[in-house]
XYZ file of C-alpha atoms in Angstrom:
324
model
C 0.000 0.000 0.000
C 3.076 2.223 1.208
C 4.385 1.513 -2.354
C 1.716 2.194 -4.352
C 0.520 5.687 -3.338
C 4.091 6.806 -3.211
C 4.015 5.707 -7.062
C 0.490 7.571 -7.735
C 2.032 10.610 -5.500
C 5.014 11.159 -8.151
C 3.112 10.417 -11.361
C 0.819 13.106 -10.215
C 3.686 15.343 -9.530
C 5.290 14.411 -12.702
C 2.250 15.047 -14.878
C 1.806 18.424 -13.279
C 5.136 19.126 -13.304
C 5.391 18.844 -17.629
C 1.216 20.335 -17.790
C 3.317 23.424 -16.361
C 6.481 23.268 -17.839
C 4.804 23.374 -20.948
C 2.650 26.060 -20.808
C 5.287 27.952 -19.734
C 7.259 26.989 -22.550
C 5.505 26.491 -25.771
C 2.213 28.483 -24.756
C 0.757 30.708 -27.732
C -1.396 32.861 -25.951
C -0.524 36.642 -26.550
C -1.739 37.581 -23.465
C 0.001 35.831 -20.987
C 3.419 36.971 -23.673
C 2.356 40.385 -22.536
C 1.683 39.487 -18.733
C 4.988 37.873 -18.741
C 6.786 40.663 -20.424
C 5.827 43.282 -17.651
C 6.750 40.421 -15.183
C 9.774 40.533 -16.345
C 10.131 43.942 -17.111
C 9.310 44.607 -13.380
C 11.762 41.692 -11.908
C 14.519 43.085 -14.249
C 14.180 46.317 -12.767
C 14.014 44.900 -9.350
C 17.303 42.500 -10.218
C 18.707 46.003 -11.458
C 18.061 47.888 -8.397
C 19.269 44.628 -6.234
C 22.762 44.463 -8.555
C 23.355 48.330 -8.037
C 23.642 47.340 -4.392
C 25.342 44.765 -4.553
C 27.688 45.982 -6.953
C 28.605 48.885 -4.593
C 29.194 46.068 -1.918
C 30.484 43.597 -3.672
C 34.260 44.562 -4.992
C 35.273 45.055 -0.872
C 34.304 41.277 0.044
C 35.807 39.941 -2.972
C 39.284 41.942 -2.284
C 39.307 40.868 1.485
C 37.965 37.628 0.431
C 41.399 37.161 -2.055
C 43.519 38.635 -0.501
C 43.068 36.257 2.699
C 43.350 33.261 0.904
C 45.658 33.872 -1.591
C 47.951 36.090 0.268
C 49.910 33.154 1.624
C 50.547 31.455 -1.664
C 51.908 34.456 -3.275
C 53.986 34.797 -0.422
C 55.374 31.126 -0.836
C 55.745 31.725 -4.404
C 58.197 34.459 -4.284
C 59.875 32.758 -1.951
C 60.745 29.540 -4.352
C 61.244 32.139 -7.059
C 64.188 33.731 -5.255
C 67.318 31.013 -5.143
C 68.808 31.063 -1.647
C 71.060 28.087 -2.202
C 73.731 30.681 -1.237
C 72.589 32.507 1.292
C 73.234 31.371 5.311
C 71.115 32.685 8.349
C 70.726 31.825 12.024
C 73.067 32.928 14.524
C 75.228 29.643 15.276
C 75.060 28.918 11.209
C 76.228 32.453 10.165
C 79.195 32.021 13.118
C 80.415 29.216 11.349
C 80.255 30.503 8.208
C 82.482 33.320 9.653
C 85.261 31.451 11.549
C 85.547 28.845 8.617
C 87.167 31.932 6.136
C 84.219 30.828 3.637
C 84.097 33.516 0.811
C 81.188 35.639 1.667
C 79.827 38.338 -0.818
C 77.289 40.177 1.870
C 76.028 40.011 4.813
C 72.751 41.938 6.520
C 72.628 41.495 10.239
C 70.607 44.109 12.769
C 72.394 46.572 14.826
C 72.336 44.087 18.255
C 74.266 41.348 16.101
C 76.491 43.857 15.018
C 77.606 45.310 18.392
C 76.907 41.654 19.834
C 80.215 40.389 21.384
C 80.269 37.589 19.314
C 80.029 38.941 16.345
C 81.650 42.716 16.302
C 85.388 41.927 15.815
C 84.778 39.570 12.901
C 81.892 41.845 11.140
C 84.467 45.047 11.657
C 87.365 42.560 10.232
C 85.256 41.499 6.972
C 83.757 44.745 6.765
C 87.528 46.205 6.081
C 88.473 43.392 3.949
C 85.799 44.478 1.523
C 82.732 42.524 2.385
C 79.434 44.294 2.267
C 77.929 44.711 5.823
C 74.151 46.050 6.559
C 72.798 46.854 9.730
C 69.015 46.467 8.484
C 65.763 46.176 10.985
C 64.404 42.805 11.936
C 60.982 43.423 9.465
C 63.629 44.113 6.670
C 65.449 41.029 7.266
C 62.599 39.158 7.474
C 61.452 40.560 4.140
C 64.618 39.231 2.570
C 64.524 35.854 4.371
C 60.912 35.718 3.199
C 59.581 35.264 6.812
C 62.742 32.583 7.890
C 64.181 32.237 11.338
C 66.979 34.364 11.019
C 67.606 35.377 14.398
C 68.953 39.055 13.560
C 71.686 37.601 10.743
C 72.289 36.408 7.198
C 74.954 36.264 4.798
C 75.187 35.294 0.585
C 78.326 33.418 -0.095
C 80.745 34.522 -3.102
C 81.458 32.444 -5.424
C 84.919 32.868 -5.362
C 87.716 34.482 -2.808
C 89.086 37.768 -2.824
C 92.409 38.879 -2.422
C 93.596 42.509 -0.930
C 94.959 45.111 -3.023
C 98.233 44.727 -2.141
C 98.522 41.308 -2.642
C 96.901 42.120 -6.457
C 99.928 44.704 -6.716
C 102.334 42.788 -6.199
C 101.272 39.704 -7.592
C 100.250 41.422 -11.144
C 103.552 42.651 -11.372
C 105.427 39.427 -10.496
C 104.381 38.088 -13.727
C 104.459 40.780 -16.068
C 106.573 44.296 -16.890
C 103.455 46.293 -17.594
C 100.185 44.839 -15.995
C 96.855 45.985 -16.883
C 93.869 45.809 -14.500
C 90.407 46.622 -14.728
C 88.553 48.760 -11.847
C 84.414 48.866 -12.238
C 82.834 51.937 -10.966
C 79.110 51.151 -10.482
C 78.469 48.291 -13.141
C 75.660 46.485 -10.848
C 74.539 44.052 -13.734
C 76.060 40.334 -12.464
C 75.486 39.634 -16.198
C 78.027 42.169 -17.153
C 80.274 41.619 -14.491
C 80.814 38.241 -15.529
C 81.305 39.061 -19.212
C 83.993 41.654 -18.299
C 85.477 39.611 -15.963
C 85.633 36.053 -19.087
C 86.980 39.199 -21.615
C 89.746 40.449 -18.599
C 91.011 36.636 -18.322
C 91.420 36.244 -21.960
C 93.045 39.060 -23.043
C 95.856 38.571 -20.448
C 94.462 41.098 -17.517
C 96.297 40.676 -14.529
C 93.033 41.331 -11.873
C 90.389 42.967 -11.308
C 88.875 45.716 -8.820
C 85.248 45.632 -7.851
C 84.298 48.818 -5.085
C 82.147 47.402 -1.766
C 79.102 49.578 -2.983
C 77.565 50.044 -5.988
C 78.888 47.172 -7.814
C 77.962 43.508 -8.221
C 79.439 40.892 -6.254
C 81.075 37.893 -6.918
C 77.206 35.910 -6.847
C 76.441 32.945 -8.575
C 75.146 34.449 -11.888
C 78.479 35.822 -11.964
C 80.412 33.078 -11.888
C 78.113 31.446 -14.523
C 78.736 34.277 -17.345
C 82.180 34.635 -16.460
C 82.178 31.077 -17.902
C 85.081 29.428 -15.048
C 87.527 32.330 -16.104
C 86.695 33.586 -12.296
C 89.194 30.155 -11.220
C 91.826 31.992 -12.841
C 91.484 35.584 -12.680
C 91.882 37.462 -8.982
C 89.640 39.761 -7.780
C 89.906 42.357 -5.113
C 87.067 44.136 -2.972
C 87.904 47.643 -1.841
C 86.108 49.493 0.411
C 86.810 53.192 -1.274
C 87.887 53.129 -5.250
C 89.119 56.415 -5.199
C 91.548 55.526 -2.331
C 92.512 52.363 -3.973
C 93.387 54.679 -7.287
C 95.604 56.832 -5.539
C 97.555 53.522 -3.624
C 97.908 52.137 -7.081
C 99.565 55.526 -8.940
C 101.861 55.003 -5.612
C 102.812 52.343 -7.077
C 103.376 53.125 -10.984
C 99.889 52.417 -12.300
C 99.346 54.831 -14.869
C 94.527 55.531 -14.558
C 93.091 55.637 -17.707
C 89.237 55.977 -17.744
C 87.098 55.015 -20.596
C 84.804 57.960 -21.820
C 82.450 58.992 -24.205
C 83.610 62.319 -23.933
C 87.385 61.011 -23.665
C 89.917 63.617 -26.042
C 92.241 60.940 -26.937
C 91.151 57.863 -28.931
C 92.019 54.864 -27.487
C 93.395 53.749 -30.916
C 95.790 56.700 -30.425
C 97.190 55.945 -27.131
C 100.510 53.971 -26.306
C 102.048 54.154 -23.144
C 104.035 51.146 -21.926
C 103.468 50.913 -18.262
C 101.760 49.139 -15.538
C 98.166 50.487 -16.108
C 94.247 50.738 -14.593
C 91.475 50.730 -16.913
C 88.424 52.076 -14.950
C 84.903 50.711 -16.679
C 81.868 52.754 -15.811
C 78.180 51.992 -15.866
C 76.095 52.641 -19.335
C 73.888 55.224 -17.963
C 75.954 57.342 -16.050
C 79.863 56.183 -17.208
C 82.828 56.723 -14.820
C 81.556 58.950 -11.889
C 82.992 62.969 -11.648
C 85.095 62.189 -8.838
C 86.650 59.214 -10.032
C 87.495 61.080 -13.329
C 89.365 63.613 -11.553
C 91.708 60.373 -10.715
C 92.480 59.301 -14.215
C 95.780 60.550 -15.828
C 93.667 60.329 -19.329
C 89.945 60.072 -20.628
C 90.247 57.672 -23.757
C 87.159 57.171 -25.920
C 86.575 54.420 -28.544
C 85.850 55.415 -31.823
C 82.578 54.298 -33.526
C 81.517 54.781 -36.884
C 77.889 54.030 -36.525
C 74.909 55.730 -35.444
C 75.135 54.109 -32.110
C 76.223 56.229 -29.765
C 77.356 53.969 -26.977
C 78.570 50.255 -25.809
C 77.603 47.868 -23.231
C 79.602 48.008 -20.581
C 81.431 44.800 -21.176
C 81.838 45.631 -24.894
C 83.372 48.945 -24.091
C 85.983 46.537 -21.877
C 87.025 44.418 -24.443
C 87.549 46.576 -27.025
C 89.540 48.652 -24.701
C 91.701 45.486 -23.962
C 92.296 44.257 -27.373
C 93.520 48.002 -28.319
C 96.106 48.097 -25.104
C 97.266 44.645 -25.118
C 97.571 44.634 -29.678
């Protein structure tokens, strides 16, 4: 009994259900066109007066909305976008890094690290030797970190040793009568760095100069362009340029700067003695104070319509014309 007038209660339901559906559907009365067009007419106007408010409304939930769940996967994908393979932090790791003479290109610390007792004597003793030091807050460290436990330090390793700038003296003069080394003043592209540092090698520089500030380190993407002439080719870190410019005249280098604006073509000059080739940034060239250092300004002479070089172009040439 159960069964059979829940089977009459759907097939009534069912019928009634396609009776309505269509006349809703395929009816052919004008009228009840009509009656449904001002139905319509007045739920449209209601849907439009409902969507206004809404729409006002709306955009400020969606926003919070996104940005509260998607806020921590943007957050996590910057961080696998950025390589830290080099880069130490933590307290006791950073420590290590420091007593075990690893090459180190920078380091960021706060300012309790750096006048921490453990730490001072070795930051002040790195920071003369040429290393990059920081003192940044603990929110901008943890911005670099990308939210790691850092504990107040961090460091990014160089790819390669440095040397001082007396041991580059003397050593570039060791093996050759007159040496020629190249000094960057603010080239901050790793990519060109690299490429001037493969075109030094090859042409038979003796070292190069790279200033604390303002200048690439000796990073991974370095190392990569350079192509492995980095193994072969020493590099020193000075703290001041200009004061490393003035120890090297002390001791027979003869600056040249390369220039746009340079009097003398390069193709014109021949001096045989130990020499420093200073290669500026593309933008803004060889800064006004470190011009006043060079003995000459030499420019390269193009034929073209192009009015400059890349950086690491500019180098090359520069040491194919000095060492011909």
């Amino acid at each position: 009994m159960k069964n059979s007038s829940k089977k009459n209660y759907f097939e009534k339901n069912s019928k009634q259900y396609k009776k309505n559906s269509n006349s809703n559907f395929f009816s052919k009365n004008t009228n009840s066109s009509k009656n449904n067009s001002s139905n319509n007419l007045s739920k449209s106007d209601k849907n439009k007066s409902n969507y206004s408010s809404l729409k006002r409304r709306k955009p400020i939930a969606i926003s919070n909305l996104e940005f509260s769940n998607k806020s921590p996967n943007i957050y996590q994908d910057l961080s696998n976008k950025k390589n830290f393979d080099d880069w130490i932090w933590g307290k006791h790791s950073v420590f290590e890094a420091l007593t075990s003479n690893r090459a180190i290109n920078r380091i960021w610390c706060t300012s309790e690290i750096f006048s921490s007792e453990k730490f001072y004597i070795l930051l002040k003793d790195l920071k003369s030797k040429g290393v990059l030091i920081e003192e940044v807050s603990w929110n901008r460290l943890s911005q670099l970190t990308f939210g790691a436990s850092h504990q107040g330090v961090a460091l990014q390793l160089a790819c390669s040793k440095t040397i001082s700038l007396e041991k580059l003296i003397d050593s570039s003069k060791k093996n050759s009568a007159n040496p020629i080394i190249l000094a960057l003043d603010g080239i901050t592209d790793p990519h060109n760095v690299g490429a001037i540092i493969r075109s030094a090698e090859a042409f038979g520089c003796k070292g190069i100069i790279i200033p604390q500030r303002r200048s690439a380190g000796l990073t991974g993407t370095v190392a990569k362009v350079a192509a492995g002439a980095l193994e072969h080719l020493p590099v020193s870190r000075v703290v001041n340029l200009n004061r490393a410019l003035e120890e090297l005249k002390k001791n027979g280098f003869l600056v040249v700067g390369l220039s746009g604006e340079g009097q003398l073509s390069i193709s014109n000059f021949d001096e045989k003695t130990p020499i420093v080739v200073i290669i500026g940034a593309e933008d803004k060239g060889i800064s006004l104070l470190t011009q006043k250092k060079c003995d000459f300004l030499l420019s390269i002479p193009l034929k073209g319509k192009t009015s400059s070089l890349n950086a690491s172009v500019a180098a090359a040439i520069s040491l194919f014309y000095l060492t011909s």
